[in-house]
PDB file of C-alpha atoms in Angstrom:
ATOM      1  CA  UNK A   1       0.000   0.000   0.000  1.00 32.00           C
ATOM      2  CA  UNK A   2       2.967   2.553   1.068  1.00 30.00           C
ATOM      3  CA  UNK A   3       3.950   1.890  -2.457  1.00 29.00           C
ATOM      4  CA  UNK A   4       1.496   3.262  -4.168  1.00 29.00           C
ATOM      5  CA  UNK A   5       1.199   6.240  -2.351  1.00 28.00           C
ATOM      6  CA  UNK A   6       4.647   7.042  -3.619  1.00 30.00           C
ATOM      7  CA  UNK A   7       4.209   5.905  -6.968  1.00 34.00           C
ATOM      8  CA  UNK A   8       1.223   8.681  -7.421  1.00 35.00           C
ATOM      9  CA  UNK A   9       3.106  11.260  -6.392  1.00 39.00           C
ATOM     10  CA  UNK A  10       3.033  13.667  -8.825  1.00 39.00           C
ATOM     11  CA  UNK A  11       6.523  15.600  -8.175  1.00 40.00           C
ATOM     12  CA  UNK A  12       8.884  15.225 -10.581  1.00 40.00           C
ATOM     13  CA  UNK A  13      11.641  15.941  -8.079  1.00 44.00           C
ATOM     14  CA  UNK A  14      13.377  13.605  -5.846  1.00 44.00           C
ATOM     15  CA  UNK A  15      15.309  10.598  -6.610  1.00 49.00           C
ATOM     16  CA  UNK A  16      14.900   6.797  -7.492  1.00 56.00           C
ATOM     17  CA  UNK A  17      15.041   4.089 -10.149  1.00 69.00           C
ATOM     18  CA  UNK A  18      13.673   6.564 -12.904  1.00 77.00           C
ATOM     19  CA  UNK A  19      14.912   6.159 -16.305  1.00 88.00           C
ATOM     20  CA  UNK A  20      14.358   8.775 -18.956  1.00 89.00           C
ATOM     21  CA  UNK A  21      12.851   7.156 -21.768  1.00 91.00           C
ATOM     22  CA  UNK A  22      12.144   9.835 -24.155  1.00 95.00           C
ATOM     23  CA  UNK A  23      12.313  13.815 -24.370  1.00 94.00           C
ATOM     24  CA  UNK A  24      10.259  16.392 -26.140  1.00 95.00           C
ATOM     25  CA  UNK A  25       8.259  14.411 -27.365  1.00 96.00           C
ATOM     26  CA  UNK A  26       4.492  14.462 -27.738  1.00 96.00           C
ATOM     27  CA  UNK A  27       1.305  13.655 -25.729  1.00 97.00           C
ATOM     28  CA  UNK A  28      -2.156  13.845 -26.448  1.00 96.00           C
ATOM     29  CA  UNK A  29      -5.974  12.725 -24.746  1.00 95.00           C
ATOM     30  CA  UNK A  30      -8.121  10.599 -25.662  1.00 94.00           C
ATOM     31  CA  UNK A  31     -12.077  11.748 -26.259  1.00 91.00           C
ATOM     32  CA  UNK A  32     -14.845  10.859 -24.056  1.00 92.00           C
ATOM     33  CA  UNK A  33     -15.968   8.721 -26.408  1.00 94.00           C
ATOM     34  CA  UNK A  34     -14.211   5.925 -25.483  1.00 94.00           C
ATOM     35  CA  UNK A  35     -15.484   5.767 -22.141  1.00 95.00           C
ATOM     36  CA  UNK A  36     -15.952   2.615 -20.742  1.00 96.00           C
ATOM     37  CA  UNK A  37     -14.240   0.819 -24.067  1.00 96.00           C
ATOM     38  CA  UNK A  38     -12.196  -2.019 -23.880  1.00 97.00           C
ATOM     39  CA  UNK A  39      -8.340  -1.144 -23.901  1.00 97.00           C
ATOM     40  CA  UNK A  40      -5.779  -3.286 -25.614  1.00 97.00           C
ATOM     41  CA  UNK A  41      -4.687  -4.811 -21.899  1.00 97.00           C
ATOM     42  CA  UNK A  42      -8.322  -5.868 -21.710  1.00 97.00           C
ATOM     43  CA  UNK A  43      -9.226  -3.335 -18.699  1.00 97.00           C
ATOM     44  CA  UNK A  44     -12.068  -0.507 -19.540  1.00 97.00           C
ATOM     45  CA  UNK A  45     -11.188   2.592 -20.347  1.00 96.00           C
ATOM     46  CA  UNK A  46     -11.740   5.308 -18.025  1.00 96.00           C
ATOM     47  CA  UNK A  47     -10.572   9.041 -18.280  1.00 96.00           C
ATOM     48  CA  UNK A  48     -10.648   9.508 -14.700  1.00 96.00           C
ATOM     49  CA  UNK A  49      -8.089   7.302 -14.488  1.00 97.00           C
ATOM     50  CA  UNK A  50      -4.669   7.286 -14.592  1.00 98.00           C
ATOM     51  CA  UNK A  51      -3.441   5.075 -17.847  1.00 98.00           C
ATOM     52  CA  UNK A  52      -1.550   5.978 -20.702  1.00 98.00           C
ATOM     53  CA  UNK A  53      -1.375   4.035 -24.353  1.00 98.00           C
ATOM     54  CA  UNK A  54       2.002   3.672 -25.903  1.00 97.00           C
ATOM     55  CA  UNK A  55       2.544   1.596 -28.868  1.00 96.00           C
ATOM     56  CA  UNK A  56       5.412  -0.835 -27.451  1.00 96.00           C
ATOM     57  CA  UNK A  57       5.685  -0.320 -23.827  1.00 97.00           C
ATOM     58  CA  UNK A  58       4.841  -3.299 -21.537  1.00 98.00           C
ATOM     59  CA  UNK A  59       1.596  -3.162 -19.982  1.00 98.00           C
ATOM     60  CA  UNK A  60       1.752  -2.391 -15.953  1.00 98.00           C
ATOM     61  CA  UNK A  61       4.911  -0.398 -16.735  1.00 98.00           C
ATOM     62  CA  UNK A  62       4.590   2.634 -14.839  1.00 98.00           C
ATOM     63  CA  UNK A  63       5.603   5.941 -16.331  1.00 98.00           C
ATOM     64  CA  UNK A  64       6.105   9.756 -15.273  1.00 98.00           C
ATOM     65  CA  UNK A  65       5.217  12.183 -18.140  1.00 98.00           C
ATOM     66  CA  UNK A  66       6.376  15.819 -17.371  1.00 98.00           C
ATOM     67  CA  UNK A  67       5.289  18.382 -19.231  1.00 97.00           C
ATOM     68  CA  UNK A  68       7.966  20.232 -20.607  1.00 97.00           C
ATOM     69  CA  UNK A  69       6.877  24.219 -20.294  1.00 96.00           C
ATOM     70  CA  UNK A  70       5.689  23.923 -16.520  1.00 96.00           C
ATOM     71  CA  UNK A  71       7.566  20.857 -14.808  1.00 97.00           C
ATOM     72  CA  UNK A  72       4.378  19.436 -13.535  1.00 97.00           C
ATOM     73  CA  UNK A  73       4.477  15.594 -13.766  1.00 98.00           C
ATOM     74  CA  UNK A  74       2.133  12.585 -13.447  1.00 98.00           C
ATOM     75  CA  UNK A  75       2.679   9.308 -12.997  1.00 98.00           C
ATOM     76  CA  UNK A  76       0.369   6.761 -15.202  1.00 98.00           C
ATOM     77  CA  UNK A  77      -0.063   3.140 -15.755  1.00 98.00           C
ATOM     78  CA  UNK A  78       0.481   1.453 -19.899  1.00 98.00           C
ATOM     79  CA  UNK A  79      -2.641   0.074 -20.653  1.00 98.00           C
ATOM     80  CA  UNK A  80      -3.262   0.643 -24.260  1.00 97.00           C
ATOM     81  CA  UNK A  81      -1.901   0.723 -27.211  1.00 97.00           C
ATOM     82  CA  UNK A  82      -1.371   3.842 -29.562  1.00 95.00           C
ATOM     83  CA  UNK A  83      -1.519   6.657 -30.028  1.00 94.00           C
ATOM     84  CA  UNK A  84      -2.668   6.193 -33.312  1.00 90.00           C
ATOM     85  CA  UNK A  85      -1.564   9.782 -35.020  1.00 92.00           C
ATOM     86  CA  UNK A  86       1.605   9.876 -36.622  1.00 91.00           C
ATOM     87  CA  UNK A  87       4.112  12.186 -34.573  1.00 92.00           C
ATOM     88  CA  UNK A  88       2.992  11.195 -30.608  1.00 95.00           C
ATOM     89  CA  UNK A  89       4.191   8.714 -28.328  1.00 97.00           C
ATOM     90  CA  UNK A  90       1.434   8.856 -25.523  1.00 97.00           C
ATOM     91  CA  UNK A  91      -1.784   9.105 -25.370  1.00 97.00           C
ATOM     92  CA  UNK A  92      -3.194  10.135 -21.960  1.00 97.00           C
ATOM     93  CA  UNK A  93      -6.280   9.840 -20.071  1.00 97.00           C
ATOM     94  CA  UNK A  94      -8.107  13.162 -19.820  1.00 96.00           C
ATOM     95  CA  UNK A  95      -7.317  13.622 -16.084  1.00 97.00           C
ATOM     96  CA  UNK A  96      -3.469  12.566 -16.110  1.00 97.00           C
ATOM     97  CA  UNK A  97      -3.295  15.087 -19.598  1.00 97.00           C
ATOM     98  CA  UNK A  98      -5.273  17.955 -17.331  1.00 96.00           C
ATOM     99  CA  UNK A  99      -3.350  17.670 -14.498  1.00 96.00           C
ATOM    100  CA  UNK A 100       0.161  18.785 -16.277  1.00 97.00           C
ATOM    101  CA  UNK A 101      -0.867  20.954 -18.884  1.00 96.00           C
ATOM    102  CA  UNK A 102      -1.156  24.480 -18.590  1.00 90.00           C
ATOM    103  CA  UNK A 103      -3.167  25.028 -21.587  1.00 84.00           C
ATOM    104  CA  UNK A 104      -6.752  23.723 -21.242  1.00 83.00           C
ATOM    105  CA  UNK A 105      -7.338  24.494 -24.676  1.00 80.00           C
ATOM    106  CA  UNK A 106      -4.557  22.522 -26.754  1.00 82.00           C
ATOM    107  CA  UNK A 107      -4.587  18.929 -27.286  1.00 89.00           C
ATOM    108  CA  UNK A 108      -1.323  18.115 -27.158  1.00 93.00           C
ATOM    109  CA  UNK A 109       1.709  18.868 -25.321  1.00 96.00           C
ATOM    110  CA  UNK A 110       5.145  18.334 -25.304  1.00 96.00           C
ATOM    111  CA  UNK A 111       6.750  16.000 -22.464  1.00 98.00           C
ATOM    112  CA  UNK A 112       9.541  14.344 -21.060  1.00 98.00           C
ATOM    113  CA  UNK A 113       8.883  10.196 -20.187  1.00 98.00           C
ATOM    114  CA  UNK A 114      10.429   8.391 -17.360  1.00 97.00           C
ATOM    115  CA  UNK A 115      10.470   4.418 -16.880  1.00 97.00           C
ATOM    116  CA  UNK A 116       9.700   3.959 -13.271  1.00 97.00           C
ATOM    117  CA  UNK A 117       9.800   0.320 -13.617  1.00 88.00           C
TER     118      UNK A 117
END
Protein backbone atom coordinates (compact mmCIF):
# COMPACT_ATOMS: atom_id res chain seq x y z
CA UNK A 1 0.00 0.00 0.00
CA UNK A 2 2.97 2.55 1.07
CA UNK A 3 3.95 1.89 -2.46
CA UNK A 4 1.50 3.26 -4.17
CA UNK A 5 1.20 6.24 -2.35
CA UNK A 6 4.65 7.04 -3.62
CA UNK A 7 4.21 5.91 -6.97
CA UNK A 8 1.22 8.68 -7.42
CA UNK A 9 3.11 11.26 -6.39
CA UNK A 10 3.03 13.67 -8.82
CA UNK A 11 6.52 15.60 -8.18
CA UNK A 12 8.88 15.23 -10.58
CA UNK A 13 11.64 15.94 -8.08
CA UNK A 14 13.38 13.60 -5.85
CA UNK A 15 15.31 10.60 -6.61
CA UNK A 16 14.90 6.80 -7.49
CA UNK A 17 15.04 4.09 -10.15
CA UNK A 18 13.67 6.56 -12.90
CA UNK A 19 14.91 6.16 -16.30
CA UNK A 20 14.36 8.78 -18.96
CA UNK A 21 12.85 7.16 -21.77
CA UNK A 22 12.14 9.84 -24.15
CA UNK A 23 12.31 13.81 -24.37
CA UNK A 24 10.26 16.39 -26.14
CA UNK A 25 8.26 14.41 -27.36
CA UNK A 26 4.49 14.46 -27.74
CA UNK A 27 1.30 13.65 -25.73
CA UNK A 28 -2.16 13.85 -26.45
CA UNK A 29 -5.97 12.72 -24.75
CA UNK A 30 -8.12 10.60 -25.66
CA UNK A 31 -12.08 11.75 -26.26
CA UNK A 32 -14.84 10.86 -24.06
CA UNK A 33 -15.97 8.72 -26.41
CA UNK A 34 -14.21 5.92 -25.48
CA UNK A 35 -15.48 5.77 -22.14
CA UNK A 36 -15.95 2.61 -20.74
CA UNK A 37 -14.24 0.82 -24.07
CA UNK A 38 -12.20 -2.02 -23.88
CA UNK A 39 -8.34 -1.14 -23.90
CA UNK A 40 -5.78 -3.29 -25.61
CA UNK A 41 -4.69 -4.81 -21.90
CA UNK A 42 -8.32 -5.87 -21.71
CA UNK A 43 -9.23 -3.34 -18.70
CA UNK A 44 -12.07 -0.51 -19.54
CA UNK A 45 -11.19 2.59 -20.35
CA UNK A 46 -11.74 5.31 -18.02
CA UNK A 47 -10.57 9.04 -18.28
CA UNK A 48 -10.65 9.51 -14.70
CA UNK A 49 -8.09 7.30 -14.49
CA UNK A 50 -4.67 7.29 -14.59
CA UNK A 51 -3.44 5.07 -17.85
CA UNK A 52 -1.55 5.98 -20.70
CA UNK A 53 -1.38 4.04 -24.35
CA UNK A 54 2.00 3.67 -25.90
CA UNK A 55 2.54 1.60 -28.87
CA UNK A 56 5.41 -0.83 -27.45
CA UNK A 57 5.69 -0.32 -23.83
CA UNK A 58 4.84 -3.30 -21.54
CA UNK A 59 1.60 -3.16 -19.98
CA UNK A 60 1.75 -2.39 -15.95
CA UNK A 61 4.91 -0.40 -16.73
CA UNK A 62 4.59 2.63 -14.84
CA UNK A 63 5.60 5.94 -16.33
CA UNK A 64 6.11 9.76 -15.27
CA UNK A 65 5.22 12.18 -18.14
CA UNK A 66 6.38 15.82 -17.37
CA UNK A 67 5.29 18.38 -19.23
CA UNK A 68 7.97 20.23 -20.61
CA UNK A 69 6.88 24.22 -20.29
CA UNK A 70 5.69 23.92 -16.52
CA UNK A 71 7.57 20.86 -14.81
CA UNK A 72 4.38 19.44 -13.53
CA UNK A 73 4.48 15.59 -13.77
CA UNK A 74 2.13 12.59 -13.45
CA UNK A 75 2.68 9.31 -13.00
CA UNK A 76 0.37 6.76 -15.20
CA UNK A 77 -0.06 3.14 -15.75
CA UNK A 78 0.48 1.45 -19.90
CA UNK A 79 -2.64 0.07 -20.65
CA UNK A 80 -3.26 0.64 -24.26
CA UNK A 81 -1.90 0.72 -27.21
CA UNK A 82 -1.37 3.84 -29.56
CA UNK A 83 -1.52 6.66 -30.03
CA UNK A 84 -2.67 6.19 -33.31
CA UNK A 85 -1.56 9.78 -35.02
CA UNK A 86 1.61 9.88 -36.62
CA UNK A 87 4.11 12.19 -34.57
CA UNK A 88 2.99 11.19 -30.61
CA UNK A 89 4.19 8.71 -28.33
CA UNK A 90 1.43 8.86 -25.52
CA UNK A 91 -1.78 9.10 -25.37
CA UNK A 92 -3.19 10.13 -21.96
CA UNK A 93 -6.28 9.84 -20.07
CA UNK A 94 -8.11 13.16 -19.82
CA UNK A 95 -7.32 13.62 -16.08
CA UNK A 96 -3.47 12.57 -16.11
CA UNK A 97 -3.29 15.09 -19.60
CA UNK A 98 -5.27 17.96 -17.33
CA UNK A 99 -3.35 17.67 -14.50
CA UNK A 100 0.16 18.79 -16.28
CA UNK A 101 -0.87 20.95 -18.88
CA UNK A 102 -1.16 24.48 -18.59
CA UNK A 103 -3.17 25.03 -21.59
CA UNK A 104 -6.75 23.72 -21.24
CA UNK A 105 -7.34 24.49 -24.68
CA UNK A 106 -4.56 22.52 -26.75
CA UNK A 107 -4.59 18.93 -27.29
CA UNK A 108 -1.32 18.12 -27.16
CA UNK A 109 1.71 18.87 -25.32
CA UNK A 110 5.14 18.33 -25.30
CA UNK A 111 6.75 16.00 -22.46
CA UNK A 112 9.54 14.34 -21.06
CA UNK A 113 8.88 10.20 -20.19
CA UNK A 114 10.43 8.39 -17.36
CA UNK A 115 10.47 4.42 -16.88
CA UNK A 116 9.70 3.96 -13.27
CA UNK A 117 9.80 0.32 -13.62
Amino acid sequence: MLSVAVVSCSSSKGGGSAKTFKRNVEASYYADKFNGRKTASGEKFHNSDLTAAHRKLPFGTKLRVTNVKNGESVVVTVNDRGPHKAGRELDLTKRAFMTITDNKNHGFIRVNIEVLN
